[in-house]
PDB file of C-alpha atoms in Angstrom:
ATOM      1  CA  MET A   1       4.006   4.051  27.590  1.00 49.00           C
ATOM      2  CA  ALA A   2       3.276   3.366  23.925  1.00 67.00           C
ATOM      3  CA  GLU A   3       4.482   0.152  22.400  1.00 66.00           C
ATOM      4  CA  LEU A   4       5.770   0.046  18.829  1.00 74.00           C
ATOM      5  CA  ILE A   5       5.199  -3.014  16.692  1.00 71.00           C
ATOM      6  CA  VAL A   6       7.254  -3.070  13.511  1.00 78.00           C
ATOM      7  CA  ALA A   7       6.111  -5.408  10.771  1.00 82.00           C
ATOM      8  CA  PRO A   8       5.802  -4.829   7.040  1.00 93.00           C
ATOM      9  CA  ALA A   9       2.421  -5.105   5.391  1.00 96.00           C
ATOM     10  CA  GLN A  10       2.897  -7.343   2.343  1.00 98.00           C
ATOM     11  CA  LEU A  11       0.523  -8.349  -0.439  1.00 98.00           C
ATOM     12  CA  LYS A  12       0.488  -9.747  -3.967  1.00 98.00           C
ATOM     13  CA  PRO A  13      -3.069  -8.858  -5.038  1.00 98.00           C
ATOM     14  CA  ALA A  14      -4.995 -10.726  -7.708  1.00 98.00           C
ATOM     15  CA  ALA A  15      -5.019  -9.196 -11.172  1.00 98.00           C
ATOM     16  CA  ALA A  16      -7.185  -6.110 -11.682  1.00 98.00           C
ATOM     17  CA  THR A  17      -8.529  -6.205  -8.118  1.00 97.00           C
ATOM     18  CA  LEU A  18      -8.292  -3.380  -5.591  1.00 98.00           C
ATOM     19  CA  SER A  19      -7.220  -5.163  -2.404  1.00 98.00           C
ATOM     20  CA  THR A  20      -6.523  -4.189   1.203  1.00 98.00           C
ATOM     21  CA  LEU A  21      -2.816  -4.025   1.999  1.00 98.00           C
ATOM     22  CA  LEU A  22      -3.324  -2.582   5.485  1.00 97.00           C
ATOM     23  CA  ALA A  23      -6.354  -1.828   7.642  1.00 97.00           C
ATOM     24  CA  VAL A  24      -5.465   0.028  10.837  1.00 96.00           C
ATOM     25  CA  ALA A  25      -7.131  -1.564  13.837  1.00 93.00           C
ATOM     26  CA  SER A  26      -9.553   0.391  16.000  1.00 94.00           C
ATOM     27  CA  GLY A  27      -7.740   2.228  18.772  1.00 92.00           C
ATOM     28  CA  LYS A  28      -4.379   2.042  16.985  1.00 93.00           C
ATOM     29  CA  SER A  29      -2.357   4.307  14.737  1.00 94.00           C
ATOM     30  CA  VAL A  30       0.342   3.509  12.197  1.00 95.00           C
ATOM     31  CA  VAL A  31       3.310   5.374  10.817  1.00 95.00           C
ATOM     32  CA  ALA A  32       4.068   4.086   7.301  1.00 96.00           C
ATOM     33  CA  SER A  33       7.565   4.937   6.126  1.00 95.00           C
ATOM     34  CA  THR A  34       8.476   3.200   2.874  1.00 96.00           C
ATOM     35  CA  LEU A  35       6.444   1.696   0.038  1.00 98.00           C
ATOM     36  CA  THR A  36       8.052  -0.751  -2.362  1.00 98.00           C
ATOM     37  CA  ILE A  37       6.349  -2.163  -5.467  1.00 98.00           C
ATOM     38  CA  THR A  38       8.153  -5.042  -7.179  1.00 98.00           C
ATOM     39  CA  ASN A  39       7.150  -6.636 -10.473  1.00 98.00           C
ATOM     40  CA  ILE A  40       7.877 -10.370 -10.315  1.00 98.00           C
ATOM     41  CA  GLY A  41       6.391 -11.018 -13.764  1.00 98.00           C
ATOM     42  CA  SER A  42       7.864 -10.621 -17.235  1.00 98.00           C
ATOM     43  CA  ALA A  43       5.780  -7.695 -18.552  1.00 98.00           C
ATOM     44  CA  THR A  44       5.264  -4.123 -17.387  1.00 98.00           C
ATOM     45  CA  GLU A  45       2.249  -3.709 -15.097  1.00 98.00           C
ATOM     46  CA  THR A  46       0.220  -0.822 -13.732  1.00 98.00           C
ATOM     47  CA  ALA A  47       0.044  -0.104  -9.990  1.00 98.00           C
ATOM     48  CA  ARG A  48      -2.378   1.938  -7.901  1.00 98.00           C
ATOM     49  CA  VAL A  49      -2.235   2.812  -4.209  1.00 98.00           C
ATOM     50  CA  ALA A  50      -5.010   4.514  -2.238  1.00 98.00           C
ATOM     51  CA  VAL A  51      -5.425   5.574   1.383  1.00 98.00           C
ATOM     52  CA  SER A  52      -9.041   5.750   2.545  1.00 98.00           C
ATOM     53  CA  PRO A  53      -9.735   7.545   5.828  1.00 98.00           C
ATOM     54  CA  ALA A  54     -11.964   6.030   8.502  1.00 97.00           C
ATOM     55  CA  ALA A  55     -12.849   2.901   6.481  1.00 97.00           C
ATOM     56  CA  ALA A  56     -14.461   4.995   3.751  1.00 98.00           C
ATOM     57  CA  ALA A  57     -15.447   3.415   0.461  1.00 98.00           C
ATOM     58  CA  ILE A  58     -12.881   4.066  -2.260  1.00 98.00           C
ATOM     59  CA  ALA A  59     -13.047   7.494  -3.905  1.00 98.00           C
ATOM     60  CA  ASP A  60     -10.924   9.191  -6.564  1.00 98.00           C
ATOM     61  CA  ALA A  61      -9.457  11.574  -3.959  1.00 98.00           C
ATOM     62  CA  HIS A  62      -7.938   8.649  -2.008  1.00 98.00           C
ATOM     63  CA  TYR A  63      -5.388   7.677  -4.671  1.00 98.00           C
ATOM     64  CA  LYS A  64      -1.758   8.450  -3.842  1.00 98.00           C
ATOM     65  CA  ILE A  65      -0.441   6.554  -6.891  1.00 98.00           C
ATOM     66  CA  TYR A  66      -2.515   5.954 -10.000  1.00 98.00           C
ATOM     67  CA  ASN A  67      -1.492   3.975 -13.105  1.00 98.00           C
ATOM     68  CA  LEU A  68       2.213   3.857 -12.254  1.00 98.00           C
ATOM     69  CA  LYS A  69       4.076   1.655 -14.754  1.00 98.00           C
ATOM     70  CA  VAL A  70       6.325  -0.883 -12.996  1.00 98.00           C
ATOM     71  CA  SER A  71       8.608  -2.889 -15.245  1.00 98.00           C
ATOM     72  CA  PRO A  72      10.275  -6.184 -14.332  1.00 97.00           C
ATOM     73  CA  GLY A  73      13.640  -5.695 -12.677  1.00 92.00           C
ATOM     74  CA  ASN A  74      12.949  -2.051 -11.765  1.00 94.00           C
ATOM     75  CA  PRO A  75      11.160  -1.936  -8.408  1.00 97.00           C
ATOM     76  CA  TYR A  76       9.513   1.307  -7.358  1.00 98.00           C
ATOM     77  CA  MET A  77      10.416   2.589  -3.906  1.00 98.00           C
ATOM     78  CA  ALA A  78       9.121   5.713  -2.190  1.00 97.00           C
ATOM     79  CA  THR A  79       9.424   7.287   1.225  1.00 97.00           C
ATOM     80  CA  VAL A  80       5.763   7.958   2.024  1.00 97.00           C
ATOM     81  CA  GLY A  81       5.634   9.232   5.606  1.00 95.00           C
ATOM     82  CA  TRP A  82       1.942   8.495   6.114  1.00 97.00           C
ATOM     83  CA  LEU A  83       0.402   8.843   9.572  1.00 96.00           C
ATOM     84  CA  LEU A  84      -2.609   6.530   9.518  1.00 97.00           C
ATOM     85  CA  ALA A  85      -5.374   6.703  12.108  1.00 97.00           C
ATOM     86  CA  ALA A  86      -7.653   3.974  13.439  1.00 97.00           C
ATOM     87  CA  THR A  87      -9.719   2.316  10.683  1.00 98.00           C
ATOM     88  CA  ASP A  88      -7.783   3.938   7.803  1.00 98.00           C
ATOM     89  CA  ILE A  89      -7.272   1.532   4.881  1.00 98.00           C
ATOM     90  CA  VAL A  90      -4.389   1.273   2.407  1.00 98.00           C
ATOM     91  CA  ARG A  91      -5.552  -0.398  -0.816  1.00 98.00           C
ATOM     92  CA  VAL A  92      -3.428  -1.580  -3.744  1.00 98.00           C
ATOM     93  CA  TYR A  93      -4.037  -2.686  -7.329  1.00 98.00           C
ATOM     94  CA  SER A  94      -1.982  -4.696  -9.816  1.00 98.00           C
ATOM     95  CA  SER A  95      -3.116  -4.784 -13.446  1.00 98.00           C
ATOM     96  CA  GLY A  96      -1.758  -8.280 -14.126  1.00 98.00           C
ATOM     97  CA  GLY A  97      -1.378  -9.808 -10.672  1.00 98.00           C
ATOM     98  CA  ASN A  98       2.435  -9.869 -10.665  1.00 98.00           C
ATOM     99  CA  LEU A  99       3.121  -6.866  -8.442  1.00 98.00           C
ATOM    100  CA  VAL A 100       4.194  -7.321  -4.828  1.00 98.00           C
ATOM    101  CA  PHE A 101       3.544  -4.445  -2.425  1.00 98.00           C
ATOM    102  CA  ASN A 102       5.532  -3.946   0.800  1.00 98.00           C
ATOM    103  CA  LEU A 103       4.719  -1.150   3.224  1.00 98.00           C
ATOM    104  CA  GLU A 104       7.188  -0.653   6.073  1.00 96.00           C
ATOM    105  CA  GLN A 105       5.224   0.500   9.082  1.00 94.00           C
ATOM    106  CA  MET A 106       5.181   0.912  12.840  1.00 93.00           C
ATOM    107  CA  GLU A 107       1.964   0.331  14.745  1.00 88.00           C
ATOM    108  CA  VAL A 108       1.531   2.386  17.896  1.00 83.00           C
ATOM    109  CA  THR A 109      -0.475   0.586  20.566  1.00 74.00           C
TER     110      THR A 109
END
């Protein structure tokens, strides 16, 4: 019987750096349900979110969100419904380093 592990992936990446929010472990799969991006700074920032299959290097086709403006006090929330396979990678970017990314997910073991 499959076991579900529920834990949000959370990250506040450094400014202008594409960073790994979630890397699905080998032999596992993940169902990602909700993505929230919160700006904890005082100025509007730009967000990017990419999903790379099978640990692939980043490519333009991987971006799900690109240059989304997130202003302070107005978090962005989306129901994403991503089914992620083993070794898939979710990467995030914050233009100024004040965006916090939360991805609600269930890992199937």
